[in-house]
């Protein structure tokens, strides 16, 4: 930068200044006859400072970074780009007012926006990537969509900031995986990759070619650590088929109990597997038709197992019950849950699922048996049995056939086709109102079908007329903002008027409802606009 | 759309918010819900009625050429959340702001603004000079008294610096802030805010990490240089004397001949010394190639009123301040609505940027940095920190420490993706502080601060 003489002069000046001119005489170049030493030193230092600054030269560059991989996805249309910036600007914590006021809650719209943008396979604008990664860091629910949208450049960027490490781990790091068809690259990553990469790789290959994934896993199985085996085994859930049986059967004698249990669970979901057959035989021996009465009032008789033998344990039955549960009912539940549902019509007099569920069960075993059937229906994704166990949506839950638990009903619903699911929930709401519907709504497809949306809006309208406050329904309101089809906005408009306060109503409730409906309408409108913006000018 | 000029982006609108609370509140209002009777005109006016908690909706109108705002809400913030919400709707081209008949209440205000602008022009043109000072003789005496006080202050400061150097800078580490605060207060008494500010900053240097003695000596030397320049100001050439007066803290009004140009709005950012918020807006004249700085001030916690949306270009007159190498100017009349920046200002290599800073030091040795544009720059991670390297990977500028913690740096990195970008920023002895960037295609201005 500057010559050696001036560099050393500068250093001398600094030393003198540091120690003080009283203790250390400044260098000869920095003394002026007739001037105090400090003033002369400052003169020289000022000259040196400006000289050094004016003479600055660029430094040699460090190694340039590897450029970010190319992203071939198309650019966002300009209005969608503006919308994204607006949504990301609002991502900070909700304001103190909470869910009040008539304006839509933009934070709630971001997940939808991302999902819609990903559906259309748009590329994220480079300049929003930091805000996007920050948003994903703060909200785990956003991560999969945000990282897909961020794409290869997002991952490239995440490597440069420790705060975005989360983007690099887990299955969402998909962009770094080799193409599932590239056998050589797959093999080398499987053998040398980090655990998270290998889990992601296995999942990706499994989607692409279930058999190849199994072969990959089988080749290294015996050398994997127990926790890793569990995670790898779990990835077989995707595309599970009879072809996996032999491997899973072997895993039943694994050293790790968790691995054994998972293998048994997977096998029981394969109705033709040997394990399913063994469980069917065990379960069938416990449940029979009680013919003691007339043919007309047949009932189911249950004789729970008396022991949990080694064979049962090998097939995944857990011998010791959680506290508060009897051993024998605990074993029975596991056997019935793991037995193929197809076992029962043959075993119980050729009846259909509907008829079987309706049969009385002797000695109070009914709840136990029905609960186990519910779990089996969910595990085996059996729509017919789910339908039977759910019963008619209008039946009061406490007298319904299968289960009174809303969480379990939601799981049963999830096995039904989307349209049927929505219709069932719509009828349920029409019959029982909104207070219990929240969990069931959660498993319905988005946007809600017209009958479902109408039934939710009607129920809200009824709740308003009943004079309660809208925040008693804030959960459903929030869901409606996210899930109601935008076309419903015009029908909702009428509800935004503030009604006259009826006798006995909660004070001011009408105004709050009007506000809540206004927010719902404006959110729906905004969602419609968002979708239109993403569609772009060409449609 | 027969809109003249361009709509702003949401980011540009939100950058106008006086504080974070307004930004959030405005964002919430940037949806069609509460708005009615909204519209915009070709001349850049936007208006609308916003339903609030009361029965009567607020009347909000914005003249985007100013920008200037009026709203019937009781908020004393400018722009208020309603104005921000309205601008967001307008920016997003929402259906609701597509009306085009200006309602009377909005027209009245817009008309008033136009009339005032015309009156001002006429009075400027007519009388030539407005009655600036009632009594030039009294003003001269006041100025002399103040100059005398500053001279006394500068002399005292010289004495204190000499004492410091005699005893050694090492002692400064122990004496801490107190010494400097007291000295700064003396300079405030001496009516030399420029000196006071520099002295106050000295107090922070001993705690600023390795190499502090070098920085402390540099700053002491530069203060000494300024003292000496003030004390011998009558021997300096006039442009340099004007610079010295400005540095000491004597502001003179902007009175250079106005420069009309198409000004690119490159950056806007605030800094605060705890008492006053200073807003800097960097402009680049497309036709003249001049860079200009608009400075405005706000009391603690309040944003200065002047705000321009980064990424747009205005056809306007600027009035420069006196002083050698002085970039500061005042914004004068604007002609028409802003349009989007078509392409970034021309830039050069890292070496040229340092040359420009070096040359600028000849006119103003107290300059910490100089506005420059780098073209074909690549952000490079180093340990620790970042560099901006030339595209050929040979030479680089370090990113200034103050810019390392800013979110804009990662925005710049994201925009680059490891490839060359155009970057505007301040380049000085601390390194380069990036303020705005453009990707290779140069289409979008990305603010970095």
PDB file of N, CA and C in Angstrom, chain B residues 391-438:
ATOM      1  N   UNK B 391     -15.215  -9.175 -10.863  1.00  0.00           N
ATOM      2  CA  UNK B 391     -15.674 -10.419 -11.477  1.00  0.00           C
ATOM      3  C   UNK B 391     -14.519 -11.347 -11.857  1.00  0.00           C
ATOM      4  N   UNK B 392     -13.340 -10.786 -12.155  1.00  0.00           N
ATOM      5  CA  UNK B 392     -12.220 -11.650 -12.538  1.00  0.00           C
ATOM      6  C   UNK B 392     -11.553 -12.284 -11.314  1.00  0.00           C
ATOM      7  N   UNK B 393     -12.040 -11.925 -10.127  1.00  0.00           N
ATOM      8  CA  UNK B 393     -11.549 -12.581  -8.913  1.00  0.00           C
ATOM      9  C   UNK B 393     -10.158 -12.152  -8.496  1.00  0.00           C
ATOM     10  N   UNK B 394      -9.681 -10.990  -8.996  1.00  0.00           N
ATOM     11  CA  UNK B 394      -8.317 -10.593  -8.635  1.00  0.00           C
ATOM     12  C   UNK B 394      -8.279  -9.698  -7.407  1.00  0.00           C
ATOM     13  N   UNK B 395      -9.064  -8.610  -7.442  1.00  0.00           N
ATOM     14  CA  UNK B 395      -8.996  -7.664  -6.328  1.00  0.00           C
ATOM     15  C   UNK B 395     -10.361  -7.505  -5.689  1.00  0.00           C
ATOM     16  N   UNK B 396     -10.340  -7.017  -4.444  1.00  0.00           N
ATOM     17  CA  UNK B 396     -11.602  -6.954  -3.703  1.00  0.00           C
ATOM     18  C   UNK B 396     -11.571  -5.847  -2.677  1.00  0.00           C
ATOM     19  N   UNK B 397     -12.764  -5.415  -2.252  1.00  0.00           N
ATOM     20  CA  UNK B 397     -12.912  -4.472  -1.147  1.00  0.00           C
ATOM     21  C   UNK B 397     -13.564  -5.209   0.008  1.00  0.00           C
ATOM     22  N   UNK B 398     -13.073  -4.989   1.222  1.00  0.00           N
ATOM     23  CA  UNK B 398     -13.789  -5.610   2.344  1.00  0.00           C
ATOM     24  C   UNK B 398     -15.119  -4.905   2.572  1.00  0.00           C
ATOM     25  N   UNK B 399     -16.133  -5.643   3.015  1.00  0.00           N
ATOM     26  CA  UNK B 399     -17.403  -5.024   3.403  1.00  0.00           C
ATOM     27  C   UNK B 399     -17.173  -4.338   4.755  1.00  0.00           C
ATOM     28  N   UNK B 400     -17.653  -3.108   4.881  1.00  0.00           N
ATOM     29  CA  UNK B 400     -17.428  -2.334   6.110  1.00  0.00           C
ATOM     30  C   UNK B 400     -18.048  -3.062   7.307  1.00  0.00           C
ATOM     31  N   UNK B 401     -17.356  -3.038   8.462  1.00  0.00           N
ATOM     32  CA  UNK B 401     -17.852  -3.778   9.635  1.00  0.00           C
ATOM     33  C   UNK B 401     -19.305  -3.449   9.969  1.00  0.00           C
ATOM     34  N   UNK B 402     -19.689  -2.174   9.825  1.00  0.00           N
ATOM     35  CA  UNK B 402     -21.060  -1.795  10.196  1.00  0.00           C
ATOM     36  C   UNK B 402     -22.092  -2.488   9.304  1.00  0.00           C
ATOM     37  N   UNK B 403     -21.690  -2.840   8.076  1.00  0.00           N
ATOM     38  CA  UNK B 403     -22.649  -3.439   7.141  1.00  0.00           C
ATOM     39  C   UNK B 403     -22.737  -4.946   7.310  1.00  0.00           C
ATOM     40  N   UNK B 404     -21.790  -5.532   8.064  1.00  0.00           N
ATOM     41  CA  UNK B 404     -21.744  -7.001   8.164  1.00  0.00           C
ATOM     42  C   UNK B 404     -22.959  -7.560   8.889  1.00  0.00           C
ATOM     43  N   UNK B 405     -23.474  -6.801   9.857  1.00  0.00           N
ATOM     44  CA  UNK B 405     -24.589  -7.330  10.630  1.00  0.00           C
ATOM     45  C   UNK B 405     -25.938  -7.040  10.007  1.00  0.00           C
ATOM     46  N   UNK B 406     -25.945  -6.343   8.879  1.00  0.00           N
ATOM     47  CA  UNK B 406     -27.237  -5.942   8.314  1.00  0.00           C
ATOM     48  C   UNK B 406     -27.830  -7.044   7.441  1.00  0.00           C
ATOM     49  N   UNK B 407     -29.170  -7.115   7.447  1.00  0.00           N
ATOM     50  CA  UNK B 407     -29.820  -8.159   6.655  1.00  0.00           C
ATOM     51  C   UNK B 407     -29.595  -7.930   5.161  1.00  0.00           C
ATOM     52  N   UNK B 408     -29.347  -6.677   4.795  1.00  0.00           N
ATOM     53  CA  UNK B 408     -29.150  -6.365   3.383  1.00  0.00           C
ATOM     54  C   UNK B 408     -27.983  -7.104   2.768  1.00  0.00           C
ATOM     55  N   UNK B 409     -26.991  -7.454   3.597  1.00  0.00           N
ATOM     56  CA  UNK B 409     -25.825  -8.151   3.060  1.00  0.00           C
ATOM     57  C   UNK B 409     -26.248  -9.497   2.477  1.00  0.00           C
ATOM     58  N   UNK B 410     -27.077 -10.230   3.203  1.00  0.00           N
ATOM     59  CA  UNK B 410     -27.503 -11.541   2.697  1.00  0.00           C
ATOM     60  C   UNK B 410     -28.429 -11.405   1.487  1.00  0.00           C
ATOM     61  N   UNK B 411     -29.152 -10.279   1.449  1.00  0.00           N
ATOM     62  CA  UNK B 411     -29.965 -10.006   0.267  1.00  0.00           C
ATOM     63  C   UNK B 411     -29.063  -9.848  -0.956  1.00  0.00           C
ATOM     64  N   UNK B 412     -27.976  -9.123  -0.724  1.00  0.00           N
ATOM     65  CA  UNK B 412     -27.005  -8.928  -1.805  1.00  0.00           C
ATOM     66  C   UNK B 412     -26.423 -10.266  -2.251  1.00  0.00           C
ATOM     67  N   UNK B 413     -26.079 -11.100  -1.269  1.00  0.00           N
ATOM     68  CA  UNK B 413     -25.503 -12.409  -1.588  1.00  0.00           C
ATOM     69  C   UNK B 413     -26.524 -13.248  -2.364  1.00  0.00           C
ATOM     70  N   UNK B 414     -27.794 -13.202  -1.914  1.00  0.00           N
ATOM     71  CA  UNK B 414     -28.849 -13.965  -2.588  1.00  0.00           C
ATOM     72  C   UNK B 414     -29.000 -13.500  -4.029  1.00  0.00           C
ATOM     73  N   UNK B 415     -28.966 -12.187  -4.209  1.00  0.00           N
ATOM     74  CA  UNK B 415     -29.138 -11.622  -5.542  1.00  0.00           C
ATOM     75  C   UNK B 415     -27.996 -12.052  -6.460  1.00  0.00           C
ATOM     76  N   UNK B 416     -26.803 -12.097  -5.898  1.00  0.00           N
ATOM     77  CA  UNK B 416     -25.634 -12.460  -6.691  1.00  0.00           C
ATOM     78  C   UNK B 416     -25.628 -13.950  -7.015  1.00  0.00           C
ATOM     79  N   UNK B 417     -25.958 -14.777  -6.028  1.00  0.00           N
ATOM     80  CA  UNK B 417     -25.895 -16.226  -6.256  1.00  0.00           C
ATOM     81  C   UNK B 417     -24.517 -16.666  -6.714  1.00  0.00           C
ATOM     82  N   UNK B 418     -23.487 -15.935  -6.315  1.00  0.00           N
ATOM     83  CA  UNK B 418     -22.127 -16.285  -6.703  1.00  0.00           C
ATOM     84  C   UNK B 418     -21.720 -15.672  -8.034  1.00  0.00           C
ATOM     85  N   UNK B 419     -22.614 -14.910  -8.660  1.00  0.00           N
ATOM     86  CA  UNK B 419     -22.307 -14.268  -9.938  1.00  0.00           C
ATOM     87  C   UNK B 419     -22.191 -12.765  -9.766  1.00  0.00           C
ATOM     88  N   UNK B 420     -21.765 -12.065 -10.821  1.00  0.00           N
ATOM     89  CA  UNK B 420     -21.550 -10.620 -10.716  1.00  0.00           C
ATOM     90  C   UNK B 420     -22.856  -9.821 -10.650  1.00  0.00           C
ATOM     91  N   UNK B 421     -22.839  -8.771  -9.826  1.00  0.00           N
ATOM     92  CA  UNK B 421     -23.975  -7.857  -9.721  1.00  0.00           C
ATOM     93  C   UNK B 421     -23.447  -6.423  -9.736  1.00  0.00           C
ATOM     94  N   UNK B 422     -24.349  -5.471  -9.900  1.00  0.00           N
ATOM     95  CA  UNK B 422     -23.993  -4.058  -9.789  1.00  0.00           C
ATOM     96  C   UNK B 422     -24.393  -3.602  -8.388  1.00  0.00           C
ATOM     97  N   UNK B 423     -23.476  -2.933  -7.699  1.00  0.00           N
ATOM     98  CA  UNK B 423     -23.752  -2.525  -6.323  1.00  0.00           C
ATOM     99  C   UNK B 423     -23.447  -1.049  -6.148  1.00  0.00           C
ATOM    100  N   UNK B 424     -24.394  -0.315  -5.566  1.00  0.00           N
ATOM    101  CA  UNK B 424     -24.133   1.065  -5.178  1.00  0.00           C
ATOM    102  C   UNK B 424     -23.898   1.091  -3.673  1.00  0.00           C
ATOM    103  N   UNK B 425     -22.929   1.897  -3.229  1.00  0.00           N
ATOM    104  CA  UNK B 425     -22.695   1.961  -1.798  1.00  0.00           C
ATOM    105  C   UNK B 425     -21.699   3.047  -1.457  1.00  0.00           C
ATOM    106  N   UNK B 426     -21.322   3.078  -0.190  1.00  0.00           N
ATOM    107  CA  UNK B 426     -20.344   4.056   0.269  1.00  0.00           C
ATOM    108  C   UNK B 426     -19.017   3.339   0.462  1.00  0.00           C
ATOM    109  N   UNK B 427     -17.972   3.902  -0.190  1.00  0.00           N
ATOM    110  CA  UNK B 427     -16.671   3.253  -0.139  1.00  0.00           C
ATOM    111  C   UNK B 427     -15.710   4.154   0.627  1.00  0.00           C
ATOM    112  N   UNK B 428     -15.045   3.600   1.623  1.00  0.00           N
ATOM    113  CA  UNK B 428     -14.128   4.432   2.395  1.00  0.00           C
ATOM    114  C   UNK B 428     -13.061   3.610   3.081  1.00  0.00           C
ATOM    115  N   UNK B 429     -12.394   4.228   4.064  1.00  0.00           N
ATOM    116  CA  UNK B 429     -11.273   3.531   4.701  1.00  0.00           C
ATOM    117  C   UNK B 429     -11.728   2.383   5.579  1.00  0.00           C
ATOM    118  N   UNK B 430     -13.035   2.346   5.914  1.00  0.00           N
ATOM    119  CA  UNK B 430     -13.564   1.228   6.696  1.00  0.00           C
ATOM    120  C   UNK B 430     -13.957   0.053   5.814  1.00  0.00           C
ATOM    121  N   UNK B 431     -14.009   0.298   4.517  1.00  0.00           N
ATOM    122  CA  UNK B 431     -14.475  -0.731   3.591  1.00  0.00           C
ATOM    123  C   UNK B 431     -15.665  -0.222   2.814  1.00  0.00           C
ATOM    124  N   UNK B 432     -16.383  -1.159   2.217  1.00  0.00           N
ATOM    125  CA  UNK B 432     -17.507  -0.804   1.356  1.00  0.00           C
ATOM    126  C   UNK B 432     -18.808  -1.134   2.070  1.00  0.00           C
ATOM    127  N   UNK B 433     -19.721  -0.170   2.050  1.00  0.00           N
ATOM    128  CA  UNK B 433     -21.011  -0.399   2.691  1.00  0.00           C
ATOM    129  C   UNK B 433     -22.094  -0.425   1.614  1.00  0.00           C
ATOM    130  N   UNK B 434     -22.593  -1.620   1.246  1.00  0.00           N
ATOM    131  CA  UNK B 434     -23.535  -1.718   0.124  1.00  0.00           C
ATOM    132  C   UNK B 434     -24.912  -1.159   0.476  1.00  0.00           C
ATOM    133  N   UNK B 435     -25.513  -0.417  -0.435  1.00  0.00           N
ATOM    134  CA  UNK B 435     -26.806   0.220  -0.166  1.00  0.00           C
ATOM    135  C   UNK B 435     -27.898  -0.192  -1.149  1.00  0.00           C
ATOM    136  N   UNK B 436     -27.513  -0.534  -2.361  1.00  0.00           N
ATOM    137  CA  UNK B 436     -28.516  -0.971  -3.337  1.00  0.00           C
ATOM    138  C   UNK B 436     -27.818  -1.853  -4.372  1.00  0.00           C
ATOM    139  N   UNK B 437     -28.560  -2.766  -4.968  1.00  0.00           N
ATOM    140  CA  UNK B 437     -27.932  -3.660  -5.939  1.00  0.00           C
ATOM    141  C   UNK B 437     -28.885  -3.999  -7.068  1.00  0.00           C
ATOM    142  N   UNK B 438     -28.306  -4.386  -8.174  1.00  0.00           N
ATOM    143  CA  UNK B 438     -29.062  -4.813  -9.348  1.00  0.00           C
ATOM    144  C   UNK B 438     -28.450  -6.117  -9.841  1.00  0.00           C
TER     145      UNK B 438
END
